[in-house]
Tab-separated table of C-alpha atoms in Angstrom:
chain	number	residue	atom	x	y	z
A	276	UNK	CA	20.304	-55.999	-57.263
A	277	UNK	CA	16.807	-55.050	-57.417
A	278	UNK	CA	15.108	-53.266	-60.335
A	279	UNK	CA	13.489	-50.223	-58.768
A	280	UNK	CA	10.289	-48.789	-60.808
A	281	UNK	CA	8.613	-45.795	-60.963
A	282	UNK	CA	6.043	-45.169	-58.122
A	283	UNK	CA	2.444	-44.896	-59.140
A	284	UNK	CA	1.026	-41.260	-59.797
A	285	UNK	CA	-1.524	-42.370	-56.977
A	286	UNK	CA	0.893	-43.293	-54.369
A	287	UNK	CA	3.371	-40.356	-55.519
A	288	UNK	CA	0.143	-38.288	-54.353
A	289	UNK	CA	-0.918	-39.532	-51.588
A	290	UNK	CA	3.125	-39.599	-49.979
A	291	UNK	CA	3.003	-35.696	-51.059
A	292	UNK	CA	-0.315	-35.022	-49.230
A	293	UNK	CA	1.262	-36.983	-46.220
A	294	UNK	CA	3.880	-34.909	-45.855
A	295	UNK	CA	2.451	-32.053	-46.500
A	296	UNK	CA	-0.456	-33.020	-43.538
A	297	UNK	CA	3.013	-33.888	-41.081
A	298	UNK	CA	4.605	-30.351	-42.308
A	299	UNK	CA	1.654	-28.496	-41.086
A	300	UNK	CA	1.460	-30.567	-38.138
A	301	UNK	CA	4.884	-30.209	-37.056
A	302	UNK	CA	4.374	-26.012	-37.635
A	303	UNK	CA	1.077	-26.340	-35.437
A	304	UNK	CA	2.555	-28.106	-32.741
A	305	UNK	CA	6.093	-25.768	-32.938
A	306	UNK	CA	4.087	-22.740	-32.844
A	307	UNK	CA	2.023	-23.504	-29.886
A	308	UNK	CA	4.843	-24.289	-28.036
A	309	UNK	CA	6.403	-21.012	-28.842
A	310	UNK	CA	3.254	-18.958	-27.951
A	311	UNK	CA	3.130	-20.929	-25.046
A	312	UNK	CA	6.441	-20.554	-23.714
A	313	UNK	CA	5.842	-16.379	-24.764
A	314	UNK	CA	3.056	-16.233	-22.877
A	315	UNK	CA	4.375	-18.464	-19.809
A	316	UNK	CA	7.084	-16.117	-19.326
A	317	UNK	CA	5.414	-13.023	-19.600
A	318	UNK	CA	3.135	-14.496	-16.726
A	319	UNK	CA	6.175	-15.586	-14.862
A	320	UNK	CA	7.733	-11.633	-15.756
A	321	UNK	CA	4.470	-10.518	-14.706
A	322	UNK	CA	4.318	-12.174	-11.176
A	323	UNK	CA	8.058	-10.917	-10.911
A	324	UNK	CA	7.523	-7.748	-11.174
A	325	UNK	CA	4.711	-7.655	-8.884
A	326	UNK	CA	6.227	-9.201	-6.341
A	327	UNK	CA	9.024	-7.176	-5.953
A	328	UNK	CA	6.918	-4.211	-5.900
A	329	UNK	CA	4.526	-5.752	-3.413
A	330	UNK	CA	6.502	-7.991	-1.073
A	331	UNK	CA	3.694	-7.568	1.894
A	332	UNK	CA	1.269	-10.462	1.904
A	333	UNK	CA	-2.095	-9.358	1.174
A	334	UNK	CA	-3.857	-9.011	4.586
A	335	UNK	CA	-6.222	-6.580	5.978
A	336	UNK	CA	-4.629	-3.253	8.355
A	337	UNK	CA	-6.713	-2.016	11.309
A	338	UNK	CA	-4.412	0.680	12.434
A	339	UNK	CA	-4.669	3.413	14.993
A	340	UNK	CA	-2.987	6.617	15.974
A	341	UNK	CA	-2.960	8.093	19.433
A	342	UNK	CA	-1.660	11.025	21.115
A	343	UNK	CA	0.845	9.462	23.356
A	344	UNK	CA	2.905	7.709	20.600
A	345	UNK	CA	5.679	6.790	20.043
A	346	UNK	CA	6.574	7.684	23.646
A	347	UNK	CA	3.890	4.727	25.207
A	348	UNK	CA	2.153	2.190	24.195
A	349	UNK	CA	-0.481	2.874	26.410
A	350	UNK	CA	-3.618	4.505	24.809
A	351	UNK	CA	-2.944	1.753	21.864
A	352	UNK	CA	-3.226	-0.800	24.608
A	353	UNK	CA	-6.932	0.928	26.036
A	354	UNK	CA	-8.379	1.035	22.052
A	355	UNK	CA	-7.039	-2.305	21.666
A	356	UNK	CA	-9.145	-2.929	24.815
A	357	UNK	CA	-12.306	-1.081	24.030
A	358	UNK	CA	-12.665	-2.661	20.017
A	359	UNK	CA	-12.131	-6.217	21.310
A	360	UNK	CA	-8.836	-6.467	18.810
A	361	UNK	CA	-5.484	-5.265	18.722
A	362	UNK	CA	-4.727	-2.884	15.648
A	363	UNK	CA	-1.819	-4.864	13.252
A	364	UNK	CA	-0.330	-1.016	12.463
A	365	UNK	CA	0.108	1.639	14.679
A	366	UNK	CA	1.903	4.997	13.563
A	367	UNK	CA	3.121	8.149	14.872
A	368	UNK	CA	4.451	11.318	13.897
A	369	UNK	CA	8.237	12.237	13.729
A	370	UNK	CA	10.013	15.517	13.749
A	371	UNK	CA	12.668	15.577	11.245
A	372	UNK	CA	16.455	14.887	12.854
A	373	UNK	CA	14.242	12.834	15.542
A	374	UNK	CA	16.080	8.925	15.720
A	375	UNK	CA	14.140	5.769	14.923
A	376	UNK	CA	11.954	5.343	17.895
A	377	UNK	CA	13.007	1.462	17.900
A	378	UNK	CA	11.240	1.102	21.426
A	379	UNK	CA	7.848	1.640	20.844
A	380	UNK	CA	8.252	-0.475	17.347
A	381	UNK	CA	9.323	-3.184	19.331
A	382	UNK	CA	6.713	-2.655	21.051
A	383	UNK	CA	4.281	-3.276	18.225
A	384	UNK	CA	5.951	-5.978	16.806
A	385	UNK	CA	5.317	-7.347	20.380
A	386	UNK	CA	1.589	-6.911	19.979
A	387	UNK	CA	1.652	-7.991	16.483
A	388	UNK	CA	1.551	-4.630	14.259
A	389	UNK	CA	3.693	-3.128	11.712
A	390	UNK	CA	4.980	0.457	12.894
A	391	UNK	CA	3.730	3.668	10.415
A	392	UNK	CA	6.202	6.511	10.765
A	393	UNK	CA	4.979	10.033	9.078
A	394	UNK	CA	8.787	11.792	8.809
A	395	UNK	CA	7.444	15.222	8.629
A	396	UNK	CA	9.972	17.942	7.607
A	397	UNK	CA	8.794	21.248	9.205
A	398	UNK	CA	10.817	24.089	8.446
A	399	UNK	CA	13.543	22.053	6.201
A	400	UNK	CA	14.118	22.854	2.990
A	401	UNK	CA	13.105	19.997	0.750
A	402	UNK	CA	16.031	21.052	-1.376
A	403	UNK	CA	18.772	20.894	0.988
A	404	UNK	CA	17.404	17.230	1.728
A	405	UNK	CA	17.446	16.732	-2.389
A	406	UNK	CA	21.099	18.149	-2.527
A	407	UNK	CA	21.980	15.497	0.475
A	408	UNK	CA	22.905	18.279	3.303
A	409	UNK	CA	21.186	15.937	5.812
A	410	UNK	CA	22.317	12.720	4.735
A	411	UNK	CA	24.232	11.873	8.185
A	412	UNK	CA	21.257	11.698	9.461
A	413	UNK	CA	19.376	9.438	6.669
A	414	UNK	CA	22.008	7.612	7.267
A	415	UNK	CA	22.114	6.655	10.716
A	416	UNK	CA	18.329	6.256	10.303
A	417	UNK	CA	19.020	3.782	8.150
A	418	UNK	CA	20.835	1.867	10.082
A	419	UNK	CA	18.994	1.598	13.101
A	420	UNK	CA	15.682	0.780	10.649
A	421	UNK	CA	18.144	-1.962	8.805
A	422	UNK	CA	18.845	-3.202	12.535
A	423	UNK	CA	15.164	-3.441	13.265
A	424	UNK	CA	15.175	-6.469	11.241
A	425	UNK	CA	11.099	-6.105	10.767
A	426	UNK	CA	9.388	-4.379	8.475
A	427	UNK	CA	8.592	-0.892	9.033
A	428	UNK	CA	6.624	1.859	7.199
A	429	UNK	CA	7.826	4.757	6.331
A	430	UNK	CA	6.193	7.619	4.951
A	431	UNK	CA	7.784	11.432	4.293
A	432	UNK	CA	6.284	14.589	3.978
A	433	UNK	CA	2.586	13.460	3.737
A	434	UNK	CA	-0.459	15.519	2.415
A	435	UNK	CA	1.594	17.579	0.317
A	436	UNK	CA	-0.928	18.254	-2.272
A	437	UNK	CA	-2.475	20.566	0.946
A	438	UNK	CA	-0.617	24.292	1.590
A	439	UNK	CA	-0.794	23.997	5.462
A	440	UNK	CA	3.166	22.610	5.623
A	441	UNK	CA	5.703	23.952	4.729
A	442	UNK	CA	6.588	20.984	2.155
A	443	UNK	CA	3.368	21.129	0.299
A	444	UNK	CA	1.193	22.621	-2.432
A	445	UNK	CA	2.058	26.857	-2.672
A	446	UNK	CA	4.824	26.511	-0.312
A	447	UNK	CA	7.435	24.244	-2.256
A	448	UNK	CA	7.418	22.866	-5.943
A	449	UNK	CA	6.303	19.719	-6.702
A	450	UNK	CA	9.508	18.671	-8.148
A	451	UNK	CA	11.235	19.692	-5.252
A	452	UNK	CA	9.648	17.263	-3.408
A	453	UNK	CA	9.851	14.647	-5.932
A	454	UNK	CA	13.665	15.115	-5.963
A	455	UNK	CA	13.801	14.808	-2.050
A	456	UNK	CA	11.863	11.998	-1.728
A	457	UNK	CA	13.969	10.227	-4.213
A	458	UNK	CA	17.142	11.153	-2.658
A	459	UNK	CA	15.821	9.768	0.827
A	460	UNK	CA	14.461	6.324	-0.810
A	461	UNK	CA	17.706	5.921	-2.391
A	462	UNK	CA	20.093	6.818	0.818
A	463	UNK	CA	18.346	4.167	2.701
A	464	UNK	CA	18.996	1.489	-0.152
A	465	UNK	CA	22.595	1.879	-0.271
A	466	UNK	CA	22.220	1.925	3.581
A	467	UNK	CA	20.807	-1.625	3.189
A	468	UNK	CA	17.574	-1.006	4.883
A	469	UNK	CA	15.624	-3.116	2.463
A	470	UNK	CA	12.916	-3.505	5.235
A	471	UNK	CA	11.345	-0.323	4.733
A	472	UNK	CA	7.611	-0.093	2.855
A	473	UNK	CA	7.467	3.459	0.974
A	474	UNK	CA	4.717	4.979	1.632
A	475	UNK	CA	3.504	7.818	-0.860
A	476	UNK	CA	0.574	10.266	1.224
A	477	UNK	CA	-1.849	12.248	-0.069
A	478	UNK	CA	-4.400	14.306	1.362
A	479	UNK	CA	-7.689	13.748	-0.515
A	480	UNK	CA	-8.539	15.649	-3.392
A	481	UNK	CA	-10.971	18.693	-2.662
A	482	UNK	CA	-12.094	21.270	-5.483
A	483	UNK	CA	-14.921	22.266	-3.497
A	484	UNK	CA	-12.753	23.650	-0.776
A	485	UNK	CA	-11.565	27.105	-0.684
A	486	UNK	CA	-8.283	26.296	-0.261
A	487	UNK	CA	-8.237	24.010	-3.238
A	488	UNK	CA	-6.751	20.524	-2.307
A	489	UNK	CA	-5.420	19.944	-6.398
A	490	UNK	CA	-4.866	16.324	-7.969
A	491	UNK	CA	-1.604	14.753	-6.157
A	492	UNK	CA	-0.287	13.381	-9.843
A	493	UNK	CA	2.527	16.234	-10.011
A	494	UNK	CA	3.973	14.933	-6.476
A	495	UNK	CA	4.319	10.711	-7.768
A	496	UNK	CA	8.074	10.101	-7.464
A	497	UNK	CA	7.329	7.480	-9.828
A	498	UNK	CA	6.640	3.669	-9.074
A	499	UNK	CA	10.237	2.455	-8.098
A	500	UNK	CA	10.327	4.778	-5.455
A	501	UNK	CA	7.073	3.876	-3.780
A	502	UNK	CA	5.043	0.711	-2.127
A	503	UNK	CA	2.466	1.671	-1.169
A	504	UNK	CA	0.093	4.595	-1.455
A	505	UNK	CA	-1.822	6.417	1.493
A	506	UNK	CA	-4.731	8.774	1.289
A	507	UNK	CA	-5.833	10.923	3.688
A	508	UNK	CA	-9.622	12.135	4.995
A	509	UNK	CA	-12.267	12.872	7.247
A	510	UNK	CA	-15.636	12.713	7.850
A	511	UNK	CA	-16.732	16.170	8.696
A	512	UNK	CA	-20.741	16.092	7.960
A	513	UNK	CA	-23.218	13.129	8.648
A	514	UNK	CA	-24.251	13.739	4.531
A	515	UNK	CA	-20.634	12.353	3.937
A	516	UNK	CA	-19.968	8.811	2.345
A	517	UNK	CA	-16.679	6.887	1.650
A	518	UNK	CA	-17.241	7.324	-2.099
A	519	UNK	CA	-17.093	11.457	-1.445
A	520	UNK	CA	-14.863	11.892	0.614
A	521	UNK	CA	-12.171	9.368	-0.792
A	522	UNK	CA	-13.723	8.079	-4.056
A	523	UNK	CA	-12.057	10.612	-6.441
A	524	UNK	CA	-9.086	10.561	-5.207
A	525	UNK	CA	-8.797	6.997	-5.688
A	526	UNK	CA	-9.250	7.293	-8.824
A	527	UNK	CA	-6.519	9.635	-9.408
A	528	UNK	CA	-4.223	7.634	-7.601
A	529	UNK	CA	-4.958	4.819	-9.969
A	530	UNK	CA	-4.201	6.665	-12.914
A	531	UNK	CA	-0.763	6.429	-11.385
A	532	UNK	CA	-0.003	3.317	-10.282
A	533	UNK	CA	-1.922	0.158	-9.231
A	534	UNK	CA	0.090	0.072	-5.864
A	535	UNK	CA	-1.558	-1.187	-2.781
A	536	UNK	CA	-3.843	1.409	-1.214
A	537	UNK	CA	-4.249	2.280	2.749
A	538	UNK	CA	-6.244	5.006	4.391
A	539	UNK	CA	-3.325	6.447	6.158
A	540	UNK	CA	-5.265	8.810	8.409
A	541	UNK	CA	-8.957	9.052	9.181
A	542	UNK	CA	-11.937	9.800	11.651
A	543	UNK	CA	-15.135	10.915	11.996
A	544	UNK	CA	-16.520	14.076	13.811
A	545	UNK	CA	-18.850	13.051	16.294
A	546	UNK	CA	-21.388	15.426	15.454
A	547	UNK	CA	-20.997	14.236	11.869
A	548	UNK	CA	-22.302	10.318	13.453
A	549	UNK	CA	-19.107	8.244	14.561
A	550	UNK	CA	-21.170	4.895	14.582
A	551	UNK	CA	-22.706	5.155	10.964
A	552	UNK	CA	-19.414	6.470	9.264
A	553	UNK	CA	-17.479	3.454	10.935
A	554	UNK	CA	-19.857	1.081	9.367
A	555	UNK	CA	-19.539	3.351	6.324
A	556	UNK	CA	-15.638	3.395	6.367
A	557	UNK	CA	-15.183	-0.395	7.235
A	558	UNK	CA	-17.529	-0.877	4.243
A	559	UNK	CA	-15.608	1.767	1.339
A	560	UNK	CA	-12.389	-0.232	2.425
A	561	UNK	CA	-14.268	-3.349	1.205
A	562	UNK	CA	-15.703	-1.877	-1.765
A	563	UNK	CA	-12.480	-0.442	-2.987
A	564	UNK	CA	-10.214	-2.967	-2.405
A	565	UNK	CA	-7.901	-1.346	0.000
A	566	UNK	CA	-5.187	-2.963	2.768
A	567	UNK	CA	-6.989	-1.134	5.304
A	568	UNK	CA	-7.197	2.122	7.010
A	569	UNK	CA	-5.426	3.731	10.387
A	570	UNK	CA	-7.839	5.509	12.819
A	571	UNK	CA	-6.636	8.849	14.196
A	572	UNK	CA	-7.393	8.700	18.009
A	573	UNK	CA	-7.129	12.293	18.973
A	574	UNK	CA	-9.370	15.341	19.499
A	575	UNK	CA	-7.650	18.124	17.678
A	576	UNK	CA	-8.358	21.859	16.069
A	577	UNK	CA	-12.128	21.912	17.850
A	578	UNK	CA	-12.717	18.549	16.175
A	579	UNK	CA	-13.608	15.409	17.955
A	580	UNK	CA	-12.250	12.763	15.961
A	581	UNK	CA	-11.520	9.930	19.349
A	582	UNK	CA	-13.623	7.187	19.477
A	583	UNK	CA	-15.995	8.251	23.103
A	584	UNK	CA	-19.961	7.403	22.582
A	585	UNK	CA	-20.625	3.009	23.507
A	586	UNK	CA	-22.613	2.936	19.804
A	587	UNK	CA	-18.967	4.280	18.257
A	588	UNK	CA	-17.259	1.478	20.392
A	589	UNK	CA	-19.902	-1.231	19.559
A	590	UNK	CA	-19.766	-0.368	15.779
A	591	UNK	CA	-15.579	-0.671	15.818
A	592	UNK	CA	-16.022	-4.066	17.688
A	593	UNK	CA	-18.707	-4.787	15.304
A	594	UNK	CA	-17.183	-4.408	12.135
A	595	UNK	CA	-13.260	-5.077	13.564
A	596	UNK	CA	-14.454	-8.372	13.991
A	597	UNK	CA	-15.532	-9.598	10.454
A	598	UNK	CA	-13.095	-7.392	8.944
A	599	UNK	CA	-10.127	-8.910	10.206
A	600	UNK	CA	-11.341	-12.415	10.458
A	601	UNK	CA	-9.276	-14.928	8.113
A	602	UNK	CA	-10.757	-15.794	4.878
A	603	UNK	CA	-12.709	-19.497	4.326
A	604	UNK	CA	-10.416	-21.760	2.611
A	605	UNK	CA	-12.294	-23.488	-0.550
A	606	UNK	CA	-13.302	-26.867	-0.065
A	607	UNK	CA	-10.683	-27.956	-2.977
A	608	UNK	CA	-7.827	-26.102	-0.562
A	609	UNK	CA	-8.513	-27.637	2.339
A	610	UNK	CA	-5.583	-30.045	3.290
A	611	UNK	CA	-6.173	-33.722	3.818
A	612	UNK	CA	-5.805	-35.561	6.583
A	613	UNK	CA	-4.332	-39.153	7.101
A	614	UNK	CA	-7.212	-40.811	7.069
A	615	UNK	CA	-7.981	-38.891	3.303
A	616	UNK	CA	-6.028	-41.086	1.486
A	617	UNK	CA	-5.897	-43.947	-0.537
């Protein structure tokens, strides 16, 4: 048996520090990988969330609106022709009770473009829709979007922040609203259309006007109900700028929500300058970090918002071309060929 002795003072020292070194080591490394795995899946929560708020790839929208949709694809066809590209969104405006016009979105899918569709309840009470009075009808909607199989845009009631419909701002409360758009967002999930982009229009905000076009915050339905944001606005003088005319109201929308933002209907007067305000529009989209804007075609109340004048044309062309043109994969991204390897 062998005689064990007392260890040295010394050693009995230096063992203690040791451990006490390998303690604090051990709590170093154990905490890191704690912090780390915290942070990891808050990323991974993060990226989570935002994807299935934001399922749509992030790509650039040239859209266009022209008189003779959804009932032909024509005029679409002779902008299309006259830019030098075809628009990837094209939208139209729907009478409430009207059907899914699955034609003419075939159609677009056909050339490439996601269909807009601006449901626009005139003369409906918004609280009859709330209450679920015309649900048959969200319902067979529904299913002939579900059907559709593609993506589609939907968008209901827009500019209601402005009192010249019947849905908007004076007319019916905001809450009203809020309450029917929720009711119609929700019908067409439990209808299984799960292919449908929400999109939440406002008309841009305007304090200067007499009418008084008043922050759209009371109208959010609140981010699970929505996809994507529109804003709507014109250039009516040749003083105007993108940062005027839709700056604020940016702004205000991102007080809200950090949802993706598209210009959902816009033009420029001609005697306000069509070819500069293009340049200027195709720029603010830029600037701002929006998906993209949709060009309304059409000569309406005395104004002359369709593209007619060759510098208009030559500016669309112009700027259509490097704003939808792919973006330049980094050197490190590019893939490598065959011959590449070792």
């Amino acid at each position: 048996m062998t005689q064990s002795y007392p260890e040295p003072a010394s050693r009995r020292s230096s063992h203690w520090m040791t451990n006490l070194v390998r303690k604090y080591i051990v709590f170093i490394i154990c905490s890191a990988l704690v912090i780390g795995t915290a942070i990891g899946f808050t990323v991974y929560l993060q990226f989570a969330h935002a994807q299935s708020f934001h399922p749509t790839p992030v790509v650039r929208y040239l859209g266009v609106h022209e008189q003779d949709a959804p009932h032909s694809y024509f005029d679409v066809d002779q902008f299309a022709q006259a830019i030098g590209r075809q628009p990837n969104l094209v939208s139209y405006y729907s009478p409430w009770l009207a059907p899914f016009q699955v034609g003419f979105a075939t159609l677009a899918t056909e050339h490439g473009a996601l269909t807009l569709i601006q449901m626009d309840p005139k003369g409906v009470s918004l609280a009859s829709i709330a209450a679920g009075r015309y649900d048959d009808f969200l319902q067979s909607y529904a299913a002939a979007v579900k059907a559709f199989r593609t993506r589609v845009i939907l968008s209901f009631g827009h500019e209601m922040n402005g009192n010249w419909y019947s849905w908007g701002y004076q007319h019916t409360p905001a809450a009203v609203f809020v309450a029917a758009w929720r009711h119609i967002v929700t019908v067409f999930r439990e209808s299984g259309a799960r292919n449908v982009i929400w999109l939440w229009t406002v008309n841009i905000i305007d304090n200067d006007n007499p009418i008084h076009i008043p922050n759209p915050a009371p109208w959010w339905p609140g981010k699970s109900y929505v996809t994507w944001v529109g804003i709507d606005g014109y250039y009516y003088l040749s003083s105007s700028s993108f940062a005027q005319v839709f700056g604020p109201t940016i702004v205000a929308v991102r007080a809200l929500t950090g949802d993706p933002i598209l210009i959902a209907e816009t033009g420029a007067d001609v005697a306000a300058g069509q070819p500069a305000k293009i340049n200027d529009l195709f720029a603010g989209i830029r600037a701002y970090g929006l998906y993209g804007f949709v060009w309304f075609d059409e000569n309406v109340e005395g104004r002359a918002w369709r593209l007619s004048s060759p510098g208009a044309f030559a500016a669309f062309r112009r700027d259509a071309q490097e704003f939808l043109r792919p973006p330049a994969i980094p050197p490190q991204a590019q893939p490598h060929s065959s011959s590449d390897s070792s």
